[in-house]
Coordinates of C-alpha atoms in Angstrom, one line a residue:
M1 CA 0.0 0.0 0.0
K2 CA 1.3 3.4 -0.9
V3 CA 0.7 6.2 1.5
Y4 CA 1.0 9.7 0.0
D5 CA 0.6 13.3 1.2
K6 CA -2.3 15.2 -0.4
N7 CA -4.2 18.4 0.0
I8 CA -7.8 17.4 0.3
T9 CA -11.3 19.0 0.6
G10 CA -14.9 17.9 0.6
W11 CA -17.4 18.7 -2.2
G12 CA -17.6 22.3 -1.1
N13 CA -13.8 22.8 -1.8
F14 CA -13.6 24.3 1.7
P15 CA -11.7 23.9 3.9
E16 CA -8.6 22.5 2.3
R17 CA -6.4 20.5 4.6
R18 CA -3.2 18.4 4.4
T19 CA -3.5 14.6 5.1
K20 CA -1.8 11.3 4.3
V21 CA -4.0 9.2 2.1
V22 CA -4.1 5.4 1.6
S23 CA -6.4 3.2 -0.6
P24 CA -6.4 -0.3 0.9
N25 CA -7.4 -3.3 -1.3
C26 CA -8.5 -5.8 1.3
I27 CA -9.3 -6.5 4.9
D28 CA -5.7 -7.4 5.7
D29 CA -4.6 -3.9 4.5
L30 CA -7.1 -2.3 6.9
L31 CA -5.9 -4.5 9.8
E32 CA -2.4 -3.3 9.2
I33 CA -3.4 0.4 8.8
Q34 CA -5.2 0.4 12.2
K35 CA -2.3 -0.7 14.2
S36 CA -0.6 2.6 14.8
R37 CA -2.6 5.5 13.3
T38 CA -5.6 7.7 14.0
L39 CA -7.7 7.8 10.9
I40 CA -11.1 8.3 9.2
A41 CA -12.7 6.4 6.3
R42 CA -13.6 8.3 3.2
G43 CA -16.1 7.3 0.5
N44 CA -16.5 9.3 -2.7
G45 CA -15.8 12.7 -1.1
R46 CA -19.4 14.0 -1.6
S47 CA -19.9 15.2 2.0
Y48 CA -19.5 19.0 1.8
G49 CA -17.0 19.8 4.5
D50 CA -14.2 18.3 6.6
C51 CA -15.8 15.2 8.0
S52 CA -14.1 12.7 5.7
Y53 CA -10.5 13.5 6.0
S54 CA -8.2 13.3 9.0
P55 CA -5.1 15.2 10.3
D56 CA -3.2 11.9 10.4
L57 CA -4.5 9.3 7.8
T58 CA -7.5 9.3 5.4
V59 CA -8.5 5.8 4.3
E60 CA -10.1 5.8 0.9
M61 CA -12.7 3.0 0.6
K62 CA -13.1 3.1 -3.2
N63 CA -11.6 -0.4 -3.7
F64 CA -14.2 -2.0 -1.5
N65 CA -16.7 -1.8 -4.3
K66 CA -18.3 -5.2 -4.8
I67 CA -22.0 -6.1 -4.8
I68 CA -22.1 -9.3 -2.9
N69 CA -25.7 -10.5 -3.3
F70 CA -29.2 -9.3 -4.4
D71 CA -32.5 -10.9 -3.8
E72 CA -34.8 -10.1 -6.7
D73 CA -37.9 -11.1 -4.7
S74 CA -37.4 -9.0 -1.6
G75 CA -35.1 -6.2 -2.9
V76 CA -32.5 -6.9 -0.2
I77 CA -29.0 -6.1 -1.3
E78 CA -25.7 -6.8 0.3
C79 CA -22.6 -4.9 -0.8
E80 CA -19.3 -3.5 0.2
A81 CA -19.2 0.0 1.7
G82 CA -17.4 1.6 -1.3
V83 CA -20.1 0.8 -3.8
L84 CA -21.6 3.9 -5.3
L85 CA -25.4 4.4 -5.2
S86 CA -25.4 5.1 -8.9
E87 CA -24.1 1.6 -9.6
I88 CA -27.0 0.1 -7.7
I89 CA -29.5 2.3 -9.6
Y90 CA -28.1 1.5 -13.0
K91 CA -28.0 -2.2 -12.3
Y92 CA -31.3 -2.9 -10.5
M93 CA -33.7 -0.2 -11.7
P94 CA -34.3 -2.2 -14.9
M95 CA -35.5 -5.0 -12.6
G96 CA -38.0 -2.6 -10.9
W97 CA -36.0 -1.6 -7.8
F98 CA -35.0 1.8 -6.6
P99 CA -33.3 3.2 -3.4
A100 CA -36.0 3.6 -0.7
V101 CA -34.2 6.8 0.5
S102 CA -31.7 8.8 -1.6
P103 CA -29.8 12.0 -1.0
G104 CA -29.5 14.7 -3.6
T105 CA -26.6 13.0 -5.5
K106 CA -26.3 9.4 -6.6
F107 CA -22.5 9.6 -6.5
V108 CA -22.2 8.6 -2.8
T109 CA -21.0 5.4 -1.3
I110 CA -23.2 3.1 0.7
G111 CA -20.9 3.4 3.6
G112 CA -21.2 7.1 3.5
M113 CA -25.0 6.8 3.4
V114 CA -24.8 4.8 6.7
A115 CA -22.4 7.2 8.4
S116 CA -24.5 10.2 7.4
D117 CA -27.9 8.4 7.8
V118 CA -28.9 10.2 4.6
H119 CA -32.4 11.6 4.1
G120 CA -34.3 12.5 1.0
K121 CA -37.4 14.2 -0.4
N122 CA -39.5 11.5 1.2
H123 CA -38.5 11.7 4.9
H124 CA -41.9 13.0 5.8
K125 CA -43.3 9.6 4.7
D126 CA -40.4 7.1 5.0
G127 CA -37.8 8.5 7.3
S128 CA -34.1 8.2 6.7
F129 CA -31.9 5.5 5.2
S130 CA -31.5 3.8 8.6
N131 CA -35.1 2.6 8.4
F132 CA -34.0 0.3 5.5
I133 CA -30.7 -0.9 6.8
N134 CA -30.9 -4.6 7.8
W135 CA -27.3 -5.0 9.1
F136 CA -23.8 -3.9 8.5
E137 CA -20.3 -5.1 9.3
I138 CA -17.8 -2.8 10.8
L139 CA -14.1 -3.0 11.7
S140 CA -13.6 -1.8 15.2
S141 CA -10.6 -0.2 16.8
S142 CA -9.6 -3.6 18.3
N143 CA -9.4 -5.0 14.7
E144 CA -12.5 -7.1 15.1
I145 CA -15.1 -7.4 12.4
I146 CA -18.4 -7.0 14.1
R147 CA -21.9 -7.6 12.5
C148 CA -24.4 -5.1 13.8
S149 CA -28.2 -4.9 13.6
R150 CA -31.1 -3.9 15.7
E151 CA -30.9 -7.2 17.5
K152 CA -27.2 -7.9 17.5
N153 CA -24.6 -5.4 18.8
S154 CA -27.4 -2.9 18.7
E155 CA -25.6 -0.2 20.7
L156 CA -22.8 0.0 18.1
F157 CA -25.4 -0.3 15.3
H158 CA -27.3 2.8 16.5
W159 CA -24.2 5.0 17.2
T160 CA -22.7 4.1 13.8
I161 CA -25.8 5.3 11.9
G162 CA -25.3 9.0 11.6
G163 CA -22.0 8.7 13.6
M164 CA -19.9 10.2 10.7
G165 CA -17.4 7.3 10.7
L166 CA -16.3 7.9 14.3
T167 CA -17.2 4.4 15.5
G168 CA -15.2 2.3 13.0
I169 CA -14.7 1.5 9.3
I170 CA -17.9 0.2 7.7
L171 CA -17.2 -2.8 5.5
N172 CA -20.4 -4.4 4.3
V173 CA -24.0 -3.3 4.3
S174 CA -27.3 -5.0 3.8
F175 CA -30.4 -2.8 3.0
T176 CA -33.7 -3.0 1.2
L177 CA -34.6 -1.3 -2.0
K178 CA -38.1 -0.1 -3.0
K179 CA -40.2 -1.8 -5.7
I180 CA -41.3 0.5 -8.6
E181 CA -43.2 0.1 -11.9
T182 CA -41.3 2.6 -13.9
S183 CA -38.3 4.9 -13.8
W184 CA -40.5 8.0 -14.4
M185 CA -41.7 10.5 -11.8
S186 CA -45.1 12.1 -11.9
V187 CA -44.4 15.6 -10.7
N188 CA -46.5 18.6 -9.9
N189 CA -45.1 22.1 -9.2
I190 CA -47.0 24.5 -6.9
A191 CA -46.0 28.2 -6.9
N192 CA -46.2 29.9 -3.5
Q193 CA -46.0 33.7 -3.0
N194 CA -44.6 33.7 0.5
L195 CA -43.5 31.5 3.4
K196 CA -47.0 31.2 4.8
E197 CA -48.3 29.8 1.5
T198 CA -45.2 27.5 1.3
F199 CA -45.9 25.9 4.7
E200 CA -49.6 25.5 3.8
S201 CA -48.8 23.9 0.5
I202 CA -46.3 21.4 2.1
E203 CA -48.8 20.4 4.8
K204 CA -51.7 20.2 2.3
N205 CA -49.7 17.9 0.1
N206 CA -48.2 15.8 3.0
A207 CA -49.6 12.6 1.5
S208 CA -47.3 12.9 -1.5
A209 CA -44.5 10.4 -1.6
Y210 CA -41.9 13.1 -2.3
S211 CA -41.9 16.8 -1.4
V212 CA -39.3 19.5 -1.6
A213 CA -39.6 23.3 -1.8
W214 CA -37.1 25.5 -3.7
I215 CA -37.0 28.9 -2.0
D216 CA -36.2 32.2 -3.6
S217 CA -33.6 33.5 -1.1
T218 CA -33.6 36.9 -2.7
S219 CA -37.3 37.6 -1.9
S220 CA -38.0 40.0 0.9
G221 CA -40.8 41.8 2.8
S222 CA -44.2 40.3 2.1
S223 CA -42.7 37.8 -0.4
I224 CA -40.2 36.3 2.0
G225 CA -40.2 32.5 1.5
K226 CA -41.5 32.7 -2.1
S227 CA -41.2 29.2 -3.5
I228 CA -41.9 26.3 -5.9
L229 CA -43.0 23.2 -4.1
M230 CA -42.3 20.1 -6.1
I231 CA -44.3 17.0 -5.1
A232 CA -43.9 13.7 -6.9
E233 CA -44.9 10.0 -7.0
H234 CA -43.3 7.1 -8.8
A235 CA -45.3 6.9 -12.1
T236 CA -47.1 3.7 -12.8
A237 CA -47.0 1.9 -16.1
S238 CA -50.5 3.0 -16.9
C239 CA -49.4 6.6 -16.8
L240 CA -47.0 6.2 -19.7
S241 CA -47.7 6.6 -23.4
E242 CA -47.0 3.6 -25.7
E243 CA -43.7 5.1 -27.1
R244 CA -42.3 5.7 -23.6
K245 CA -40.3 2.8 -22.1
C246 CA -41.0 1.8 -18.5
F247 CA -37.4 2.0 -17.5
E248 CA -35.0 4.6 -19.0
V249 CA -31.7 4.1 -17.2
T250 CA -29.1 5.0 -19.8
K251 CA -26.3 7.3 -18.6
K252 CA -26.8 10.8 -19.9
K253 CA -24.1 12.8 -21.6
K254 CA -23.4 15.4 -19.0
K255 CA -22.3 19.0 -19.3
T256 CA -19.1 20.0 -17.5
I257 CA -18.0 23.2 -15.7
P258 CA -14.5 23.4 -17.2
F259 CA -13.0 26.0 -14.8
Y260 CA -13.6 27.7 -11.5
F261 CA -15.9 30.7 -11.8
P262 CA -14.6 34.1 -10.6
N263 CA -15.1 34.5 -6.9
F264 CA -17.3 37.5 -7.5
F265 CA -19.7 35.6 -9.8
L266 CA -22.5 34.7 -7.4
R267 CA -23.4 38.2 -6.4
R268 CA -26.9 38.9 -5.1
Y269 CA -28.1 40.5 -8.4
I270 CA -27.0 37.4 -10.4
I271 CA -28.8 35.1 -8.0
K272 CA -31.9 37.3 -8.2
I273 CA -31.9 37.1 -12.0
F274 CA -31.4 33.3 -11.9
N275 CA -34.2 32.9 -9.3
F276 CA -36.6 35.1 -11.3
I277 CA -36.1 32.9 -14.4
Y278 CA -36.2 29.6 -12.5
Y279 CA -39.4 30.6 -10.6
N280 CA -41.3 31.6 -13.7
L281 CA -40.2 28.5 -15.7
Q282 CA -41.1 26.1 -12.9
K283 CA -44.5 27.6 -11.9
I284 CA -46.1 26.7 -15.2
K285 CA -45.3 23.0 -14.8
K286 CA -48.5 21.8 -13.1
G287 CA -48.4 18.1 -13.9
H288 CA -45.7 16.4 -15.9
L289 CA -43.4 13.3 -16.1
L290 CA -39.7 13.6 -15.3
S291 CA -37.0 11.0 -15.5
W292 CA -35.8 9.7 -12.2
D293 CA -32.4 11.4 -12.8
D294 CA -33.9 14.8 -13.4
Y295 CA -36.1 14.7 -10.4
F296 CA -33.8 13.2 -7.8
Y297 CA -30.4 14.3 -9.1
P298 CA -30.6 17.4 -11.2
L299 CA -27.1 18.7 -10.2
D300 CA -25.6 15.3 -11.1
N301 CA -26.2 16.2 -14.8
I302 CA -23.4 18.9 -14.5
N303 CA -19.9 17.6 -13.8
D304 CA -18.0 19.7 -11.3
W305 CA -21.0 22.0 -10.6
N306 CA -19.2 23.0 -7.3
K307 CA -16.8 25.1 -9.4
I308 CA -19.4 27.8 -9.9
Y309 CA -18.7 29.0 -6.4
G310 CA -15.1 29.9 -7.3
R311 CA -11.7 28.6 -6.1
K312 CA -12.4 29.5 -2.4
G313 CA -15.3 27.1 -2.4
F314 CA -18.6 27.2 -0.7
F315 CA -20.2 26.2 2.6
Q316 CA -23.6 24.9 3.3
I317 CA -25.7 25.3 6.5
Q318 CA -28.4 22.8 6.9
C319 CA -30.4 22.9 10.1
V320 CA -33.6 21.4 11.4
F321 CA -36.1 22.9 13.8
P322 CA -38.6 21.1 16.0
L323 CA -42.1 21.4 14.5
E324 CA -43.4 23.8 17.1
N325 CA -40.5 26.2 16.4
S326 CA -40.0 25.6 12.7
K327 CA -42.0 28.4 11.2
L328 CA -40.5 31.2 13.3
G329 CA -37.0 29.8 13.0
I330 CA -37.1 29.4 9.3
E331 CA -38.7 32.9 8.8
E332 CA -35.8 34.4 10.8
I333 CA -33.2 32.4 8.8
L334 CA -34.7 33.7 5.6
I335 CA -34.9 37.3 6.8
E336 CA -31.3 37.3 7.8
S337 CA -30.3 35.6 4.6
S338 CA -32.2 38.2 2.6
K339 CA -30.3 41.0 4.3
A340 CA -26.9 39.5 3.5
K341 CA -24.8 40.9 0.7
H342 CA -24.6 37.4 -0.7
S343 CA -27.9 35.5 -0.9
S344 CA -27.9 31.7 -0.7
F345 CA -27.6 30.3 -4.2
L346 CA -29.6 27.2 -3.5
T347 CA -32.2 27.2 -0.7
V348 CA -34.3 24.2 0.0
L349 CA -37.1 23.4 2.5
K350 CA -38.4 20.0 3.5
M351 CA -40.5 18.4 6.2
F352 CA -39.2 15.7 8.5
K353 CA -41.3 13.1 10.3
D354 CA -40.5 12.0 13.9
Q355 CA -37.3 9.9 14.1
K356 CA -35.9 8.1 17.1
S357 CA -32.1 7.7 16.8
N358 CA -29.0 8.0 18.8
I359 CA -27.2 10.6 16.8
S360 CA -28.9 11.1 13.3
F361 CA -29.7 14.6 12.2
P362 CA -33.5 14.5 11.5
M363 CA -36.3 15.2 13.9
R364 CA -40.0 16.0 13.5
G365 CA -40.1 19.5 12.0
Y366 CA -38.7 21.4 9.0
T367 CA -35.2 21.5 7.6
I368 CA -33.7 24.3 5.5
T369 CA -30.5 24.3 3.5
L370 CA -28.6 27.3 2.4
D371 CA -25.4 27.5 0.2
Y372 CA -22.9 30.4 0.3
P373 CA -19.6 31.1 -1.5
V374 CA -16.8 31.4 0.9
N375 CA -15.8 35.1 1.6
E376 CA -15.7 37.4 4.5
H377 CA -19.3 38.7 4.1
T378 CA -20.8 35.2 4.0
K379 CA -18.7 33.9 6.9
S380 CA -19.9 36.9 9.0
L381 CA -23.4 35.7 8.5
V382 CA -22.7 32.2 10.1
P383 CA -22.8 33.4 13.8
V384 CA -26.1 35.1 13.1
L385 CA -27.6 32.0 11.7
E386 CA -26.2 29.9 14.5
K387 CA -27.9 32.1 17.1
I388 CA -31.2 31.6 15.4
V389 CA -30.8 27.8 15.3
L390 CA -30.0 27.8 19.0
K391 CA -32.8 30.2 19.9
H392 CA -35.4 27.9 18.3
K393 CA -33.8 24.6 19.6
G394 CA -32.6 23.4 16.2
R395 CA -29.6 21.4 15.2
F396 CA -27.1 21.1 12.4
Y397 CA -26.3 18.4 9.8
L398 CA -22.7 17.4 10.0
T399 CA -22.5 15.9 6.5
K400 CA -23.0 19.4 5.1
D401 CA -21.0 21.3 7.8
S402 CA -17.6 22.9 7.4
I403 CA -17.9 26.1 9.3
I404 CA -20.2 26.1 12.4
S405 CA -18.5 26.9 15.7
K406 CA -17.8 24.3 18.4
E407 CA -19.8 26.2 20.9
S408 CA -22.9 26.4 18.8
F409 CA -22.7 22.8 17.8
L410 CA -22.3 21.4 21.3
K411 CA -25.2 23.6 22.5
S412 CA -27.4 22.4 19.6
D413 CA -27.5 18.7 20.4
I414 CA -27.7 17.3 23.9
R415 CA -27.0 13.8 22.5
L416 CA -23.4 14.7 21.9
R417 CA -22.3 14.2 25.5
E418 CA -23.6 10.6 25.4
F419 CA -21.9 10.0 22.0
K420 CA -18.6 11.3 23.3
N421 CA -18.9 9.1 26.4
Y422 CA -19.6 6.1 24.2
R423 CA -16.5 6.8 22.0
L424 CA -14.4 7.0 25.2
K425 CA -15.9 3.9 26.8
M426 CA -15.2 1.9 23.6
N427 CA -11.7 3.3 23.0
L428 CA -12.8 4.8 19.7
A429 CA -11.7 8.4 20.3
D430 CA -8.0 7.7 19.9
T431 CA -8.5 5.8 16.6
Y432 CA -11.2 7.5 14.6
R433 CA -10.8 11.3 14.1
S434 CA -11.6 13.7 11.3
Y435 CA -10.8 17.4 11.0
Q436 CA -14.5 18.0 11.7
S437 CA -14.5 15.9 14.9
M438 CA -11.5 17.7 16.2
R439 CA -12.9 21.1 15.2
L440 CA -16.2 20.4 16.9
D441 CA -14.8 18.4 19.8
I442 CA -16.9 15.3 19.1

């Protein structure tokens, strides 16, 4: 195994840090690696911030990429942690199976999905990925391979899901796919003039399988929270015309961003123009069919889309508020974002259902996501947003974080003390560390 020095980032290209990187090929390699180093496992590098690289050693799991077994009757799949979600979709969608829960990109590893306990546009109905995990195998700090499920080694099972790789190296995962009739999505867009209408639309359409609201972050005053709510169902075969195939799964020819945009590109007036065009194009789409790729993964159709934020990169803040505080908290977030010199380029609002978990992000309420290019103006907004989240008893999503303060993070989630105690009790804290875990004192 070759160990080499490398400057590395997450998908947000911020922050950039120095680390030693190794790409093991087998279990024996991993056993050797763990003897004398602190480390963190890394999948495909699609988490936004500094959670998947370590000050000492970053272990790339890309060579653990085999699908071990698939049951065509039940949809249960067993695979290694480095398998990409995209591979599973391309292979099993033609058989009528699709991920029961998916994040906003298909280029994530299954191990990363466990460590982040990813959620999707259907959390209000189906919850997060953890609801569909049957078991996984993990390499512990004592170099044991431990199989974990809700019944067996359940404590490690529940702390690993959403635990950001800080409990061990995930090796193999068994989870269940969802049966579908076609690869098409039946989508309806609902235009809303303000935040009150947006919340009303989300709650009125709560029975829809998928629901996500795009928010115009440049709107202000009586239009704050202006949005397009996109609700969807998996289309049935009876919805399709004769010339349209049930399963269209061919890989598209993608556009590529060939260079980093200038750091000044995403100014407020440019975002305002983009939002005006996008809102007016989307509001006329009342009922239509979209391919699975265009609905679930629109940004995947553009290679290196993260370059539009410039060489300094971008950061994302995703927070969730308990239901009783959601409307006030999100309104305050949008008001402060609207005041900023740089508006959020992509702002998304979703509803979460109740979820019991040791350390996963979701809770019953609303979650909002905001993206900002890295500069002094946007960084000065972060403490303001942190105060709002704490004021309304919200918490932050670590998979997207690269910038929140240790003080705010520790105050935002009372479960962290128990997680830290568990890591100490099981002798995990001296083996598994990321730049993020050290920055936030996890």
